[in-house]
Coordinates of C-alpha atoms and ligand atoms in Angstrom, one line a residue:
X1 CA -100.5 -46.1 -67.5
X2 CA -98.9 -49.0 -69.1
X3 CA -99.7 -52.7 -68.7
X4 CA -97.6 -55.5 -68.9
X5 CA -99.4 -58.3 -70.2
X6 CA -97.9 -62.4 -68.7
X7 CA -96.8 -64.3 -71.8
X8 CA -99.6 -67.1 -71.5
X9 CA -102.1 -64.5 -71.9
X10 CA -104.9 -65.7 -74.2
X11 CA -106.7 -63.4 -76.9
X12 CA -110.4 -63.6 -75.3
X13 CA -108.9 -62.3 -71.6
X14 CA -107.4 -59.5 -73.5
X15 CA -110.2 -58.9 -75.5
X16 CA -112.1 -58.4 -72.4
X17 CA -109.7 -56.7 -70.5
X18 CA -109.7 -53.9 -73.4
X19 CA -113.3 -53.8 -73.7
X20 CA -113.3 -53.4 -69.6
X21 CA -110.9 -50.5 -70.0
X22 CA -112.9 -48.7 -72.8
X23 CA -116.0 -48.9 -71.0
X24 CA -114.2 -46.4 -68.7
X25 CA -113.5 -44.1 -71.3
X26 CA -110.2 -44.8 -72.0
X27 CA -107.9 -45.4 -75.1
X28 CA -106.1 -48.7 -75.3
X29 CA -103.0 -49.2 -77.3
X30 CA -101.5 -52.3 -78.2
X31 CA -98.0 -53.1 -78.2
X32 CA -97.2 -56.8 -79.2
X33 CA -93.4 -57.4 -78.8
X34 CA -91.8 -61.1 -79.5
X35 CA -90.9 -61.5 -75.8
X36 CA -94.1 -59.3 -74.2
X37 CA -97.2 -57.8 -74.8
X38 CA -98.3 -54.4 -73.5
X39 CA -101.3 -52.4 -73.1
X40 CA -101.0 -48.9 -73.1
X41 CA -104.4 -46.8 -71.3
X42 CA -104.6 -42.8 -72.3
X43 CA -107.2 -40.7 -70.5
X44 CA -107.8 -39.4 -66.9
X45 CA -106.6 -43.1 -65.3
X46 CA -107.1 -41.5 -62.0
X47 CA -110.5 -43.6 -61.9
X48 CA -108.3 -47.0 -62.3
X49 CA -107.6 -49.5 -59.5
X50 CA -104.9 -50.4 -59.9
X51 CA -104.6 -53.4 -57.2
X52 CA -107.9 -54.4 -59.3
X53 CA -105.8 -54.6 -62.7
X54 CA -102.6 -56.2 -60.8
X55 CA -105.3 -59.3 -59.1
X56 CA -106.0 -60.1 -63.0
X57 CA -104.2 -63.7 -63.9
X58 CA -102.9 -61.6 -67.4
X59 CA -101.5 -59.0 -65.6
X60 CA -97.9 -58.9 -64.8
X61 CA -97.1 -55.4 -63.6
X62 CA -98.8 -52.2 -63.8
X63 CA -96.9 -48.8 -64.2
X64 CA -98.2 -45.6 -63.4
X65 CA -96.7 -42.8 -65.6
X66 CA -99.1 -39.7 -64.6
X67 CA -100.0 -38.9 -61.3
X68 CA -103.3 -39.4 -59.7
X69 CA -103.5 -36.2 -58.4
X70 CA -104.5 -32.8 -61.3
X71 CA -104.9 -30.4 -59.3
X72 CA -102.3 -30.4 -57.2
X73 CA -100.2 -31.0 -59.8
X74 CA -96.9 -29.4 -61.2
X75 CA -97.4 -31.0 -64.8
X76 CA -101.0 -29.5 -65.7
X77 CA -99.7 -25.9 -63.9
X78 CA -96.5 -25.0 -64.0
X79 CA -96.4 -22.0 -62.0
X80 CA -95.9 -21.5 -58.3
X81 CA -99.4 -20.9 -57.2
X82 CA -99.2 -18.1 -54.6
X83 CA -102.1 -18.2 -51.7
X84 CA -102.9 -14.9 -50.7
X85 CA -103.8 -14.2 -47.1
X86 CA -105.2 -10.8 -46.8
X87 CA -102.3 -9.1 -48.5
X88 CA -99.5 -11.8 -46.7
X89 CA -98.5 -14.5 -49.8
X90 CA -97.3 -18.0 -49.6
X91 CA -95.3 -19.5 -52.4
X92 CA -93.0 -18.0 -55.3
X93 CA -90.3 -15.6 -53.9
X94 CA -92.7 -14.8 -50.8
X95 CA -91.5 -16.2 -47.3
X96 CA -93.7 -15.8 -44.3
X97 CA -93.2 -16.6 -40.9
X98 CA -96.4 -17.9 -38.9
X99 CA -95.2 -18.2 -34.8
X100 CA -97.6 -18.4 -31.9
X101 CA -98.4 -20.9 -28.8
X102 CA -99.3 -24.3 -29.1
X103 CA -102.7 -23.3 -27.6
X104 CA -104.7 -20.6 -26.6
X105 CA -104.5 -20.6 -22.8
X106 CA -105.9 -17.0 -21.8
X107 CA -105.9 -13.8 -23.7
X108 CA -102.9 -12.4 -21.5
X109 CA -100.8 -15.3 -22.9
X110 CA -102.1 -15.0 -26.4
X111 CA -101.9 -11.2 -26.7
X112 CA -98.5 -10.9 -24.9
X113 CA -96.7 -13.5 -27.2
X114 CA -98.7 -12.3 -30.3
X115 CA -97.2 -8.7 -30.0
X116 CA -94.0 -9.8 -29.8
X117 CA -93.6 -12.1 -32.5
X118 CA -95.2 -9.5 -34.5
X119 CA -92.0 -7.0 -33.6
X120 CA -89.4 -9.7 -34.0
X121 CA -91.5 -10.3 -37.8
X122 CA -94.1 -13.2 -37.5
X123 CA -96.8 -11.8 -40.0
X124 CA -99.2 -14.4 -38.9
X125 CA -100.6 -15.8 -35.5
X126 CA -100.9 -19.4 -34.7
X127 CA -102.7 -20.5 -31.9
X128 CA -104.7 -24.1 -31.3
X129 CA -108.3 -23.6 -29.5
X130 CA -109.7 -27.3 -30.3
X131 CA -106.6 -29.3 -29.9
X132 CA -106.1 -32.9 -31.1
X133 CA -104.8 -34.8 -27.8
X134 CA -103.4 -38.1 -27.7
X135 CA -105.4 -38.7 -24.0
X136 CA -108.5 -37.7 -23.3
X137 CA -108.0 -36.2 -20.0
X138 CA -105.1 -33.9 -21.1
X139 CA -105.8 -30.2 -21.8
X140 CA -108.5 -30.3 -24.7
X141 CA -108.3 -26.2 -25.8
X142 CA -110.8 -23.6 -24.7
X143 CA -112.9 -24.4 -28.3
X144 CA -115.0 -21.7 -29.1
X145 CA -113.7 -18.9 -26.1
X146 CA -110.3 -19.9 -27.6
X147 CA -111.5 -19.0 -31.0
X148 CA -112.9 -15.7 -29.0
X149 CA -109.4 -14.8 -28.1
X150 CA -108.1 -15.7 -31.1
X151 CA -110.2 -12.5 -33.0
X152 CA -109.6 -10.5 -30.8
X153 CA -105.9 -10.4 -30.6
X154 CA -106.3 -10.5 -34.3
X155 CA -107.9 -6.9 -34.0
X156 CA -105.3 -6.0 -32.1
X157 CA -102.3 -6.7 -33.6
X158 CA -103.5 -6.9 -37.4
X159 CA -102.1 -10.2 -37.5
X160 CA -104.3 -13.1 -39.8
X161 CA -104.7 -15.9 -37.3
X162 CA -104.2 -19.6 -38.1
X163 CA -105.9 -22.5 -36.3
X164 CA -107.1 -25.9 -36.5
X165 CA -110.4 -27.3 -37.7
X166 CA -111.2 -30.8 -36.4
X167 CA -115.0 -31.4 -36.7
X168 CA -116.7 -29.9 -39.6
X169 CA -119.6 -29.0 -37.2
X170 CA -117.4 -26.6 -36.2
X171 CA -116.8 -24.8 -39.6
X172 CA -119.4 -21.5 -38.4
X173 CA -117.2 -20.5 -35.9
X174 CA -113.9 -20.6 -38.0
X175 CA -115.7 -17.5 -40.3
X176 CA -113.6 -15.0 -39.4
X177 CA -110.6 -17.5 -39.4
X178 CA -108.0 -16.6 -42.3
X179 CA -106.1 -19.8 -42.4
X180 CA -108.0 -23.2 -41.3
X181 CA -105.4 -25.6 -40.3
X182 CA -106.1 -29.6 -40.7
X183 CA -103.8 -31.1 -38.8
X184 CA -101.6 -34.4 -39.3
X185 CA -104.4 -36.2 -37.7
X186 CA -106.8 -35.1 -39.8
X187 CA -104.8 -35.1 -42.7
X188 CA -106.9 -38.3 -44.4
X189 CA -110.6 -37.4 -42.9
X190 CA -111.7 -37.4 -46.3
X191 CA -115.0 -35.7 -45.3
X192 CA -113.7 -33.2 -43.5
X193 CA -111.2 -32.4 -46.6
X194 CA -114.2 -32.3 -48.9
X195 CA -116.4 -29.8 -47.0
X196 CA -113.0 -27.3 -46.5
X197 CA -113.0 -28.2 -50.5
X198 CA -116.1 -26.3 -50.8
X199 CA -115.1 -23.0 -48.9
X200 CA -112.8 -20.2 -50.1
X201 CA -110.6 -20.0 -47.2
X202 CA -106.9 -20.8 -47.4
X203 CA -106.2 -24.2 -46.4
X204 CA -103.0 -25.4 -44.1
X205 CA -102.6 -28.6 -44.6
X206 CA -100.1 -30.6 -42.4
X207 CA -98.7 -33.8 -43.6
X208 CA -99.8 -36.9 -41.3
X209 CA -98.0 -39.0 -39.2
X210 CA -97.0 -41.6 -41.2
X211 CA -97.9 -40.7 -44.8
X212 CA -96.0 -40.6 -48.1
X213 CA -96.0 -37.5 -50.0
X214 CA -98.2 -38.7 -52.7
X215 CA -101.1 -39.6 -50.4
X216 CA -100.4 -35.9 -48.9
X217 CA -101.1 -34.4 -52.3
X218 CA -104.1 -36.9 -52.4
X219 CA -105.6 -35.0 -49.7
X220 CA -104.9 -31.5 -51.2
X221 CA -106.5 -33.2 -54.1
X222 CA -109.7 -33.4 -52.1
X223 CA -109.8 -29.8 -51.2
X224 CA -109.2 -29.1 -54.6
X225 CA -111.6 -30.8 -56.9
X226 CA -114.1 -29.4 -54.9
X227 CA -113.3 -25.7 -55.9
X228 CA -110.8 -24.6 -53.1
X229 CA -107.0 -24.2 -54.6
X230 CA -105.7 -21.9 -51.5
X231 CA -103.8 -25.2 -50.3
X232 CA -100.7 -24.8 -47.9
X233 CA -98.6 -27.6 -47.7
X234 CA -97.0 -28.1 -44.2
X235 CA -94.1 -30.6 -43.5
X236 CA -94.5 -31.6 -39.7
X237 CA -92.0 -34.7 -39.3
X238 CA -92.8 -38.3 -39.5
X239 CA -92.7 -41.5 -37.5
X240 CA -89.9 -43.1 -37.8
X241 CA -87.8 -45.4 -35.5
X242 CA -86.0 -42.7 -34.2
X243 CA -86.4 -41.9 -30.3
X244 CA -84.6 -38.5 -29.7
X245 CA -86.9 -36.4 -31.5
X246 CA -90.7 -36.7 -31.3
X247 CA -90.5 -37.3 -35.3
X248 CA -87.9 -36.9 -38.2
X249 CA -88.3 -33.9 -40.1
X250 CA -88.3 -35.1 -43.8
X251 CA -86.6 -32.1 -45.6
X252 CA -86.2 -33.6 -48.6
X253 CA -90.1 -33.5 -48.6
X254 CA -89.3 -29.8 -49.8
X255 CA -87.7 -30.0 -53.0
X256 CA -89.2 -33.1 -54.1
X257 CA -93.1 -31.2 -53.7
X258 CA -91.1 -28.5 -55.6
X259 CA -90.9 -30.4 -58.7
X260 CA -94.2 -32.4 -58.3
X261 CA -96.8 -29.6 -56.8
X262 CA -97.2 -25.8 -57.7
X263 CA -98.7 -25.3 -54.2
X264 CA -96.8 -23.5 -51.2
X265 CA -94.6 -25.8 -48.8
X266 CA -93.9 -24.4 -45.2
X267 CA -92.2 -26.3 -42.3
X268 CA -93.1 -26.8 -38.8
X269 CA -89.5 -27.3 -37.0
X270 CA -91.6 -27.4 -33.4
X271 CA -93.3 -30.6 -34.1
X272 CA -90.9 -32.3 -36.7
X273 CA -88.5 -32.1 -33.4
X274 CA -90.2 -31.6 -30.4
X275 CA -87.1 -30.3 -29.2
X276 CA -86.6 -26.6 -28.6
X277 CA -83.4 -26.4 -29.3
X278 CA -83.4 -28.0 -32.3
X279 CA -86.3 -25.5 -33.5
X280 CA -83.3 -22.9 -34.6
X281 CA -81.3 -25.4 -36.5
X282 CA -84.2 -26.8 -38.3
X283 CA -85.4 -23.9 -39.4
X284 CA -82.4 -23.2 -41.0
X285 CA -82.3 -26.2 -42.8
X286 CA -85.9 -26.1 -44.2
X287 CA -85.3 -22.3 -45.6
X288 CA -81.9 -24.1 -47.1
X289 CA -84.0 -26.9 -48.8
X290 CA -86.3 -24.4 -50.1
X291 CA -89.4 -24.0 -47.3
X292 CA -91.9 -21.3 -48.6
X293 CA -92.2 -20.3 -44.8
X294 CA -92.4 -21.7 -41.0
X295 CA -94.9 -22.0 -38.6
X296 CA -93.2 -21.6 -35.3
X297 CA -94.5 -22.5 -31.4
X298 CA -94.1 -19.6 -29.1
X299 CA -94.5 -19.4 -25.3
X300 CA -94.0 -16.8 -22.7
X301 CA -93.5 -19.2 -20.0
X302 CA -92.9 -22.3 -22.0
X303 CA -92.0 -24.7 -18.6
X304 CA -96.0 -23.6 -17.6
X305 CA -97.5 -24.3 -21.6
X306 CA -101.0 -26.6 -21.0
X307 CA -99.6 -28.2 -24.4
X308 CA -95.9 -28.8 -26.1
X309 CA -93.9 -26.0 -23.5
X310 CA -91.1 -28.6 -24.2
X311 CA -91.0 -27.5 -28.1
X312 CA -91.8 -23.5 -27.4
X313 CA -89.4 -21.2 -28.1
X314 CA -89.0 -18.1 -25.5
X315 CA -90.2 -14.7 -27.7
X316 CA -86.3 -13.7 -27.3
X317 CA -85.3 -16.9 -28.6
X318 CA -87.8 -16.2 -32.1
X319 CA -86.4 -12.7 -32.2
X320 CA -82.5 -14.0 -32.1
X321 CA -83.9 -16.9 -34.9
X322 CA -85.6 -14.8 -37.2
X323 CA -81.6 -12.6 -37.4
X324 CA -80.1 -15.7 -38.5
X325 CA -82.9 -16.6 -41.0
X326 CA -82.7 -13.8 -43.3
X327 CA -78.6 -14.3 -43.6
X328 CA -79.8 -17.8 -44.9
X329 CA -83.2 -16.7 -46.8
X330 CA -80.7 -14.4 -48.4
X331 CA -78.6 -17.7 -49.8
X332 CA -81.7 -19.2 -51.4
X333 CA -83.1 -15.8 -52.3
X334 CA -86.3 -15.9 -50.8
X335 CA -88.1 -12.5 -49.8
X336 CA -89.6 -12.7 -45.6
X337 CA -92.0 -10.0 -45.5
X338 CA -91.5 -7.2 -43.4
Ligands
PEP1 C1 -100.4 -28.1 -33.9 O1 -100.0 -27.4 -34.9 O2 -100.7 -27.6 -32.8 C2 -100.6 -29.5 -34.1 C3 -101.3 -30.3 -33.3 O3 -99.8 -30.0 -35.1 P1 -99.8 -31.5 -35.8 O4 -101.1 -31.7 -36.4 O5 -98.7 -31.3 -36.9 O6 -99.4 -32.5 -34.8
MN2 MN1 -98.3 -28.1 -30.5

């Protein structure tokens, strides 16, 4: 971190300024030029406020030049970190495809669309059973009987199931869960984050509504100093001004967590559009842009879906898209399990 020190400055307020920054167990370094003065801090700075240093009268600017995330971060691990869910691996050369509903309605529906995204190549099953609604009186999930139906189309198909976490009361019940999903609501409930921090399950992490990529890797940060590093990174589209789509998929959210996180990226094409027709061609894109995986919503009867029928694809219309994805995961030579 390097401080720019105003002109004016007099020797006591940097005398004290040092002494402030030592007492936090950092190095300070000098610099005095003819035209400025700067103050350079070595350490872990991920303590320091910086709005706190920028409010001092002999302060001028304030320049991060280290991140204030470790864990999650590229500099301090420079290899792909590859999350493992029993046997099916995210990150590196691995691509998986996760495709399911948008919520557990009944075990007919789950079982009927699990087997067949399964034989068109999903390895994993998605499915919500507490879902985060916008209005109180719209479907809610069938909670713990949705978790029920969950494991047991997991025992019949083979497939690891994925689903969402949104009270930590609730972590019990998500035991035999393989991939607890905090969604982009969720994504700065700093409490919640901590206590998935202290379990060893793999963590999907969706990116929230309207946050930058840094506090994203803030939260993964969370997870991660408490002990969890199985952190899955999932671009879902951002609020923008933009009405045709429910949000703008940000795909250059790809390649720039490439160079600033070793942690796996997959997209969610269902959500960033909200379209389904526009599920196929952003898919595409994201495996183009370098997307370690998707996470796909699935409906057998999509115009009858209690939640996002307007974003499912049909199970033919997975099958015809997973075709065209391997011609382009062939491009950026990324491996879909088989
Ligand atoms: C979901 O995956 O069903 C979901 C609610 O997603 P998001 O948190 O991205 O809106
Ligand atoms: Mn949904």
């Amino acid at each position: 971190m390097i401080i720019t020190l105003k002109n004016d400055s007099e020797e006591k307020q940097l005398k004290n300024l040092m002494d402030w920054i030592n007492s936090l167990g950092l190095q300070t370094h000098l610099v005095k030029g003819e035209n400025s003065t700067v103050l350079g801090l070595v350490g872990d700075t991920s303590r320091v406020d910086i709005g706190l240093l920028n409010s001092l009268d002999i302060v001028d600017t304030v320049t991060r030049i280290q991140e204030p995330y470790k864990n999650a971060n590229r500099k301090l691990h420079p290899d792909d970190t590859i999350v493992d869910v029993s046997g099916h691996c995210f990150g590196g050369i691995n691509f998986q495809l996760i495709a399911g509903p948008c919520s557990v309605e009944s075990e007919e529906q789950v079982l009927t669309i699990a087997r067949a995204v399964k034989k068109s190549g999903a390895t994993l099953l998605r499915g919500g059973a507490f879902k985060p609604r916008t209005s109180p009186y719209a479907f809610q999930g069938l909670r713990d009987k949705g978790l029920e139906i969950l494991l047991h189309a997991k025992k019949e198909t083979g497939m690891p199931i994925v689903t969402e976490i949104m009270n930590i009361n609730h972590l019990p019940l998500f035991e035999d869960v393989d991939v607890i999903q905090v969604g982009a609501r969720n994504m700065q409930n700093f409490e919640l984050l901590k206590e998935l921090g202290k379990t060893r399950k793999p963590i999907l992490l969706k990116r929230g509504l309207a946050n930058t990529i840094e506090e994203w890797l803030m939260s993964a940060e969370y997870i991660m100093s408490e002990g969890n590093t199985q952190v899955i990174l999932c671009e879902r589209g951002i609020r923008t001004f933009e009405p045709y789509t429910r949000n703008t998929l940000d795909l250059s959210a790809i390649p720039i967590l490439k160079e600033k996180t070793h942690l796996p990226v997959i997209v969610d094409p269902s959500h960033a559009s909200g379209l389904a027709r526009l599920v196929a061609p952003m898919s595409l894109a994201a495996v183009g842009a370098g997307a370690d995986g998707l996470i796909i919503e699935v409906h057998n009867d999509p115009p009858h879906a209690l939640c996002d029928g307007a974003q499912s694809l049909r199970p033919e219309q997975f099958d015809e898209l997973v075709k065209r994805l391997d011609v382009m995961l062939s491009v950026v030579s990324k491996v879909r399990e088989k």
